[in-house]
Coordinates of C-alpha atoms and ligand atoms in Angstrom, one line a residue:
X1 CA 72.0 99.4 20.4
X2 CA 74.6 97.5 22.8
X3 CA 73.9 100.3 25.3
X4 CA 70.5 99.8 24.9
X5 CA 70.4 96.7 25.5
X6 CA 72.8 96.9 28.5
X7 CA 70.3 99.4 29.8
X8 CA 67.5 96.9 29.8
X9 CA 69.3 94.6 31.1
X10 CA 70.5 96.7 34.1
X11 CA 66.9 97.7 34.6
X12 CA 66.3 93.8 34.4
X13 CA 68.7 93.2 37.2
X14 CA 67.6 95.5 39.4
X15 CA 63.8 94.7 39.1
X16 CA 63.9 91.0 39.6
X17 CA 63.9 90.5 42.9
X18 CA 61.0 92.8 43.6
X19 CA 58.9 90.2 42.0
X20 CA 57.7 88.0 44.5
X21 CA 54.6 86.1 43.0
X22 CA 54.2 83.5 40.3
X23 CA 51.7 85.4 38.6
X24 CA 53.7 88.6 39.3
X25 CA 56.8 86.9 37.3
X26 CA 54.4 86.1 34.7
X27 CA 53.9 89.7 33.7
X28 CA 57.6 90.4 34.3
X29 CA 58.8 87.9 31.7
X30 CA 56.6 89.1 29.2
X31 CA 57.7 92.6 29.7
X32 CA 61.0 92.0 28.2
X33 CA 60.1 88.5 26.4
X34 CA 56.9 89.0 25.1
X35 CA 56.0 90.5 21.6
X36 CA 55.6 93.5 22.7
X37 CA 58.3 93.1 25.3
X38 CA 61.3 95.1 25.3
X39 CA 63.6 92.7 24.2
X40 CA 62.1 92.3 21.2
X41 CA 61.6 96.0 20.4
X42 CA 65.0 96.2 20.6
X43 CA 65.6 93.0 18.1
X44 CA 63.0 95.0 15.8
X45 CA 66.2 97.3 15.3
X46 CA 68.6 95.2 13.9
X47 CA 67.5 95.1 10.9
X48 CA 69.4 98.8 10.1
X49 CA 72.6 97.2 11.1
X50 CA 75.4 95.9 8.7
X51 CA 76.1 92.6 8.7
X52 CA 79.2 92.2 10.7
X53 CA 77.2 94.2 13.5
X54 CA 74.3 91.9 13.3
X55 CA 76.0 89.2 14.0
X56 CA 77.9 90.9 16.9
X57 CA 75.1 92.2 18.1
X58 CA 73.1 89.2 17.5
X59 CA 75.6 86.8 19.3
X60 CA 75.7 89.3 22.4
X61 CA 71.8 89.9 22.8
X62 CA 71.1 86.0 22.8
X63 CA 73.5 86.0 25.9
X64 CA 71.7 88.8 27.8
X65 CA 68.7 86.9 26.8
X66 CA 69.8 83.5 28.0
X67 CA 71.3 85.3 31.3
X68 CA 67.9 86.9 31.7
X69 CA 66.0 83.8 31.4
X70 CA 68.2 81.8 33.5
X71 CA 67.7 84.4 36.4
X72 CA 63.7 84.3 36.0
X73 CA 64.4 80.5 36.2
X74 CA 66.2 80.9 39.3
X75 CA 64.3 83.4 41.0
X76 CA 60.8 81.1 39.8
X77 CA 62.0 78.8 42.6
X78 CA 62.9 80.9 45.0
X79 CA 59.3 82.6 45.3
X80 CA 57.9 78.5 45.1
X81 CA 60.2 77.5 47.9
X82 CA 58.9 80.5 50.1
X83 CA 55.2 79.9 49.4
X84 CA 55.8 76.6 50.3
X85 CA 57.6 77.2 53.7
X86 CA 54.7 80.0 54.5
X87 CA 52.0 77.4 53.9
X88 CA 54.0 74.9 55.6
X89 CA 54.6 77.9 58.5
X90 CA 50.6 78.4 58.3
X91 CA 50.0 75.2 59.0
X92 CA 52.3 74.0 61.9
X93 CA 51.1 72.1 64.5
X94 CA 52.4 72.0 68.1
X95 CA 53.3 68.9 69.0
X96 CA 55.4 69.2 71.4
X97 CA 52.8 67.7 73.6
X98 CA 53.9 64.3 72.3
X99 CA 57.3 64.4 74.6
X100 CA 54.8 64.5 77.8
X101 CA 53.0 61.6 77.5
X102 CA 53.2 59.0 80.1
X103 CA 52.2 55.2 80.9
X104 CA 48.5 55.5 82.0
X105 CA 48.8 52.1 82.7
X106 CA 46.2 51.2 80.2
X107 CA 46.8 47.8 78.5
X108 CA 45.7 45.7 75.5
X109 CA 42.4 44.1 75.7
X110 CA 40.9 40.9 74.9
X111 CA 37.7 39.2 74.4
X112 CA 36.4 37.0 77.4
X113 CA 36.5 33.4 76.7
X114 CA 32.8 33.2 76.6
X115 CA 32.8 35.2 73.4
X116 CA 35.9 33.6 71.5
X117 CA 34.2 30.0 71.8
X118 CA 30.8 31.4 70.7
X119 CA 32.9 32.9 67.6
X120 CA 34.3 29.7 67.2
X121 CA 31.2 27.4 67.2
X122 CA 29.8 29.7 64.7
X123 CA 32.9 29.6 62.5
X124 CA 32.4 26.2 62.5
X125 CA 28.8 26.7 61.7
X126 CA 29.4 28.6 59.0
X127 CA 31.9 26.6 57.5
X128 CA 28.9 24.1 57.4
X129 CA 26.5 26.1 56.0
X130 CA 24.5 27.0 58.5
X131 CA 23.0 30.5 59.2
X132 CA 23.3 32.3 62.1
X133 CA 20.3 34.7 63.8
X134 CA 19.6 36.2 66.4
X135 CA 16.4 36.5 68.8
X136 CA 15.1 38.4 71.8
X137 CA 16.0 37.3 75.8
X138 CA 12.6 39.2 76.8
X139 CA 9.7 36.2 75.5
X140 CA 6.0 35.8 75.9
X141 CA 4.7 32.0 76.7
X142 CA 4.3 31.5 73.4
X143 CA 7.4 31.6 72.1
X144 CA 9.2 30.0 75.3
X145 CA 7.1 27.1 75.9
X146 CA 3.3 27.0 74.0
X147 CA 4.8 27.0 70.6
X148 CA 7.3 24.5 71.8
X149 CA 4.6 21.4 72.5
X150 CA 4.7 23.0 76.1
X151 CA 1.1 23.7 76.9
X152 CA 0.4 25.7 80.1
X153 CA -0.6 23.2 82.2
X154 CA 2.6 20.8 81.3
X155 CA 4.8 20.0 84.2
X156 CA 7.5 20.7 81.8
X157 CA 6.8 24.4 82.5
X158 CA 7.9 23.8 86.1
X159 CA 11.2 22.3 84.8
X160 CA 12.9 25.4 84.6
X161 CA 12.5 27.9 87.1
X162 CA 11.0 30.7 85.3
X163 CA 11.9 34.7 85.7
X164 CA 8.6 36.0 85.1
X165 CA 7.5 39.7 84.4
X166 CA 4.8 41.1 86.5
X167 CA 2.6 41.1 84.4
X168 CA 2.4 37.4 84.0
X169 CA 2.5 37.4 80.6
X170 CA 6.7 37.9 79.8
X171 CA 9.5 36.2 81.4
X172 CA 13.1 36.0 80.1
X173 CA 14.0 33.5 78.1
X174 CA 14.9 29.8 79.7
X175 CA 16.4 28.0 77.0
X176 CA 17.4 29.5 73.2
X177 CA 14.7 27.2 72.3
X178 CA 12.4 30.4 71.3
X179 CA 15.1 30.7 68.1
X180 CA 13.3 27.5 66.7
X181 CA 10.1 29.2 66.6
X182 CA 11.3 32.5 65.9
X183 CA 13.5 30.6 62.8
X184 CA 10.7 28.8 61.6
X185 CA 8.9 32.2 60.9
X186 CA 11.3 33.7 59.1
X187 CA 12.7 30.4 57.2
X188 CA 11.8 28.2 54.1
X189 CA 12.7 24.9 54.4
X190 CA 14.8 23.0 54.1
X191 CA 17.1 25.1 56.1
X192 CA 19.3 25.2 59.1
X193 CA 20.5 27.8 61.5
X194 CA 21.8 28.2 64.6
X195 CA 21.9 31.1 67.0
X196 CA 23.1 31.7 70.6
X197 CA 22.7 33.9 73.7
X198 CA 22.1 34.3 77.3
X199 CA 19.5 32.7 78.5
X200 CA 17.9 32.7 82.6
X201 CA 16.5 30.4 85.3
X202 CA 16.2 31.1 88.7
X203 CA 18.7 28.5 89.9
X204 CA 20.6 27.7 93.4
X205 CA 24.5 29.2 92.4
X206 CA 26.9 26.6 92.8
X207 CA 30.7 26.3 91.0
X208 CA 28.4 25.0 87.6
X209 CA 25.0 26.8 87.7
X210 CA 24.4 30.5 87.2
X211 CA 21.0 32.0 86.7
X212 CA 21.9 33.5 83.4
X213 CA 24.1 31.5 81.5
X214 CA 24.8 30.8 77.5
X215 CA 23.6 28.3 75.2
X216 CA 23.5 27.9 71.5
X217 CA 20.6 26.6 69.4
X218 CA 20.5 24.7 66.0
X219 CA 17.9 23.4 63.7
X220 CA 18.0 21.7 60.5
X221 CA 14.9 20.7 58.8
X222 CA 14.8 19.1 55.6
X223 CA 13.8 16.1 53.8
X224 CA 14.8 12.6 55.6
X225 CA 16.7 13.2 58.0
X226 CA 17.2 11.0 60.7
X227 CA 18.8 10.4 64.1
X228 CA 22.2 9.2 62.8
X229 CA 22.4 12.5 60.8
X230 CA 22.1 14.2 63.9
X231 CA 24.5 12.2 65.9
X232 CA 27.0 12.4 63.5
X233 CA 26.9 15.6 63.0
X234 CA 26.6 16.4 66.9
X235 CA 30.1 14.3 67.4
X236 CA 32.0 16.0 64.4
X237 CA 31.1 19.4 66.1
X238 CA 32.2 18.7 69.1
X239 CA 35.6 17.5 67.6
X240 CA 36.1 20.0 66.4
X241 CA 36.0 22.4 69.5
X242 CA 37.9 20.6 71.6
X243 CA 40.2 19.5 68.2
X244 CA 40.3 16.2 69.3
X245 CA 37.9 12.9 69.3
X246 CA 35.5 13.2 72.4
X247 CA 34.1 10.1 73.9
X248 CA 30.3 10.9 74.0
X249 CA 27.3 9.0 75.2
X250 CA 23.8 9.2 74.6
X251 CA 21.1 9.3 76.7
X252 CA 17.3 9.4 76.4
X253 CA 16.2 12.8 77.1
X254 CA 13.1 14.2 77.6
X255 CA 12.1 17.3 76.0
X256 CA 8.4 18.3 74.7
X257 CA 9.6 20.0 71.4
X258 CA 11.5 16.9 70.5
X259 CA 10.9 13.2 70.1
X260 CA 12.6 11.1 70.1
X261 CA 15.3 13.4 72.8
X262 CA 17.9 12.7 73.7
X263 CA 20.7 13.8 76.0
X264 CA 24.5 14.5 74.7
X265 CA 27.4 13.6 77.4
X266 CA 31.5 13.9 76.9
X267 CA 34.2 12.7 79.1
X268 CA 34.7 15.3 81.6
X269 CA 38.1 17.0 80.0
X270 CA 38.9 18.7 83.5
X271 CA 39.4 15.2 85.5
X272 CA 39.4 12.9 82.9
X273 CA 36.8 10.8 83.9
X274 CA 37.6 10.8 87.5
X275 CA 34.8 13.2 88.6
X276 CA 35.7 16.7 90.1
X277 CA 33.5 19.5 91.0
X278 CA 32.4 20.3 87.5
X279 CA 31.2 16.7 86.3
X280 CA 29.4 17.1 90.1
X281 CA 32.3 14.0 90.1
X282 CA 30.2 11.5 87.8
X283 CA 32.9 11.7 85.1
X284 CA 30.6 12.5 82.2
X285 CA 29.4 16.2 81.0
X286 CA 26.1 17.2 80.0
X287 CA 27.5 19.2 76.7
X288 CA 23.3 19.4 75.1
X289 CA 19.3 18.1 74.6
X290 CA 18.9 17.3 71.1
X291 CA 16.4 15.5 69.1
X292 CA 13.9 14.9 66.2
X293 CA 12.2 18.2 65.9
X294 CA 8.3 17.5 67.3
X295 CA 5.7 17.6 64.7
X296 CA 3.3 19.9 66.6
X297 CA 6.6 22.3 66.8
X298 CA 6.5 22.0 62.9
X299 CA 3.4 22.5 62.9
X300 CA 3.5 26.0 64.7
X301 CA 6.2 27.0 62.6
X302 CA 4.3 26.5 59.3
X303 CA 5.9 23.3 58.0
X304 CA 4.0 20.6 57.1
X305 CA 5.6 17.5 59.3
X306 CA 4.4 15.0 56.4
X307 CA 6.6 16.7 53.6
X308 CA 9.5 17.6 56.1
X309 CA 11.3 16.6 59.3
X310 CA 14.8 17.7 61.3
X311 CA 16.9 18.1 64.4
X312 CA 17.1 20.6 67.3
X313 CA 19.7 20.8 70.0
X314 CA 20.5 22.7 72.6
X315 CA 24.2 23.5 73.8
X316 CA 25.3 24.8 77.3
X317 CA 28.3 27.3 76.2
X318 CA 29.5 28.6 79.5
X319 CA 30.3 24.5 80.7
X320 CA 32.3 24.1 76.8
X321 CA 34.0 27.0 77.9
X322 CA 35.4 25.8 81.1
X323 CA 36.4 22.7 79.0
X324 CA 38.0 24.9 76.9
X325 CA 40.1 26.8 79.2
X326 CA 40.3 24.8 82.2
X327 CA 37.9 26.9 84.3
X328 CA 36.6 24.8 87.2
X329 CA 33.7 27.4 88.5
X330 CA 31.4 29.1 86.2
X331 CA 31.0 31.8 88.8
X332 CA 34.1 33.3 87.1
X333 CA 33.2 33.8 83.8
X334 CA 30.6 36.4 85.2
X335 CA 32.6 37.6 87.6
X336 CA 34.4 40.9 86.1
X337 CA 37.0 40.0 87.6
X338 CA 39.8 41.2 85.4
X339 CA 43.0 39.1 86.9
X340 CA 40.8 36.0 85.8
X341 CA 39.7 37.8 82.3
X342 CA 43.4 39.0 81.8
X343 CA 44.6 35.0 81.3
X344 CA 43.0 34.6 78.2
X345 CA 44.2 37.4 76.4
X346 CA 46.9 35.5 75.0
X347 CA 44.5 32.4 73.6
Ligands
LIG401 N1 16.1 23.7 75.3 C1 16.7 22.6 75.9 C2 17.3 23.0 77.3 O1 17.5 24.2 77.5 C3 17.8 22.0 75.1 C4 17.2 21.4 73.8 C5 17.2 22.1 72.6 C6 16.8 20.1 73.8 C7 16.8 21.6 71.4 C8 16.4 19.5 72.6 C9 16.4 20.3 71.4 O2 17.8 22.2 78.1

């Protein structure tokens, strides 16, 4: 029986490194492990053996066996380890293009000034409550002017120098003032939005007019409320652009979708008061129209003016941005010029 088993155990030996699969190995260990495996035929035979040789016998097979199953062990991770390294082989990626690359020159972006203070009036928007939309920069009269108490035969049409379409009909947006109407449409009161984009007029360029240039427009309608609402809430808002209190001034201002309208001025931040080139050297700012929304404009947005009444400004963006930054000729903030752009990167 002891050559017996050293026979299997030879042929064991000499087999085991021909397996080379998991499954394969599988098979393999119930060939000699299994029931019907040869190690256990063999066991089948001790019981014609006397005592003493059982336990001889018995002592030395459990050492083959533990041998043997220490090798399938061993050998287990071997085939593992290759089939990992062949998949990892498989699946090798050259890289070596990584060692060639070179400065392109290309460097880190950021957003022009125009856009980080339109982010950050609506943050502060927001913060307030109010809701922001959006509206189209192609108009028809209605929305630009008829809707807004601006019949066509109102000199206020002639106001603002008007890009018209040729068909007579469109024109590109003057003032963000369509956003009222287009607000009122879509809104319940009481509510209040604001919303902001470029708007056009056919202007003579000089270092603070541009034909297309930004404003942002808000409207609150409720019940009761009144000018010192809107003035109070005009002055915290610009605090807290410029993070600091502004000396304002209010003017009478006329505007046919508001009344009474009014006129919004700050110190000029750039001169201090002085004048320079962007105050056009009077010391004050124009920084919005505002005013108590115009019945008739309640009126064309569905409200009933007798059960509810609000404000409306209008804010320039692109002259809060030079405040802002320090940028004494609007021309720049359209100009593409990246050596300008490239300053406030780090803002
Ligand atoms: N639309 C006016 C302008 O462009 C500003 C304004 C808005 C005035 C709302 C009053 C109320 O100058």
């Amino acid at each position: 029986m002891l050559q017996k088993l050293n026979e299997v155990k030879t042929e064991f030996d000499s087999l085991i490194d021909s397996v080379s699969a998991m499954p394969d190995m599988a098979q393999f260990k119930a060939d000699y492990f299994g029931k019907k495996g040869k190690l256990n035929a063999l066991m089948g035979g001790m019981r014609d053996l006397s005592v003493e040789d059982k336990k001889s016998f018995g002592a030395k097979a459990n050492e083959v066996k533990q041998d043997m199953l220490s090798a399938i062990d061993k050998r287990s991770q071997v085939i593992e380890l290759e089939a990992i390294n062949s998949k990892l082989e498989k699946n090798r990626q050259d890289i070596s293009w990584t060692e060639k690359i070179t400065d392109r020159g290309q460097q880190a972006a950021g957003l022009h000034p125009l856009t980080k203070v339109t982010r950050e009036l609506e943050d502060i928007f927001l913060s307030m409550g109010f809701d922001i939309l959006d509206g189209p920069h192609i108009e028809n009269e209605y929305y630009n002017f008829e809707a807004l108490n601006i019949p066509e035969s109102h000199p206020a049409r002639d106001m603002q120098d008007t890009f018209w379409f040729k068909d007579k009909k469109h024109l590109l947006r003057t003032h963000t003032s369509n956003l009222q109407i287009h607000g009122m449409e879509v809104k319940k009161p009481p509510f209040k939005f604001v919303g902001s984009g470029k708007v056009f007029r056919c202007e003579t360029l000089d270092a603070s007019h541009e034909a297309a240039f930004h404003q942002l427009e808000g409207m609150m309608v409720g019940h009761d409320i009144a000018v010192p609402h809107m003035i109070h809430f005009l002055r915290t808002l610009l605090s807290e652009i410029f993070k600091s209190e502004l000396k304002v001034r209010l003017r009478p201002g006329f505007f046919p979708f508001v009344e009474p309208g009014f006129e919004l001025d700050y110190e000029c931040l750039l001169c201090g008061g002085k004048g320079c080139s962007v105050c056009k050297q009077v010391g004050w700012v124009e920084a919005l129209g505002c005013g108590m929304v115009h019945p008739s404009v309640l009126r064309s947005g569905g409200i009933d003016p007798n059960e509810f009444n609000g404000f409306a400004f209008g804010l320039g963006i692109d002259r809060l941005t030079m405040m802002r930054y320090h940028i004494d000729d609007v021309r720049h903030l359209h100009s593409g010029n990246l050596q300008f752009s490239e300053q406030f990167r780090a803002y």
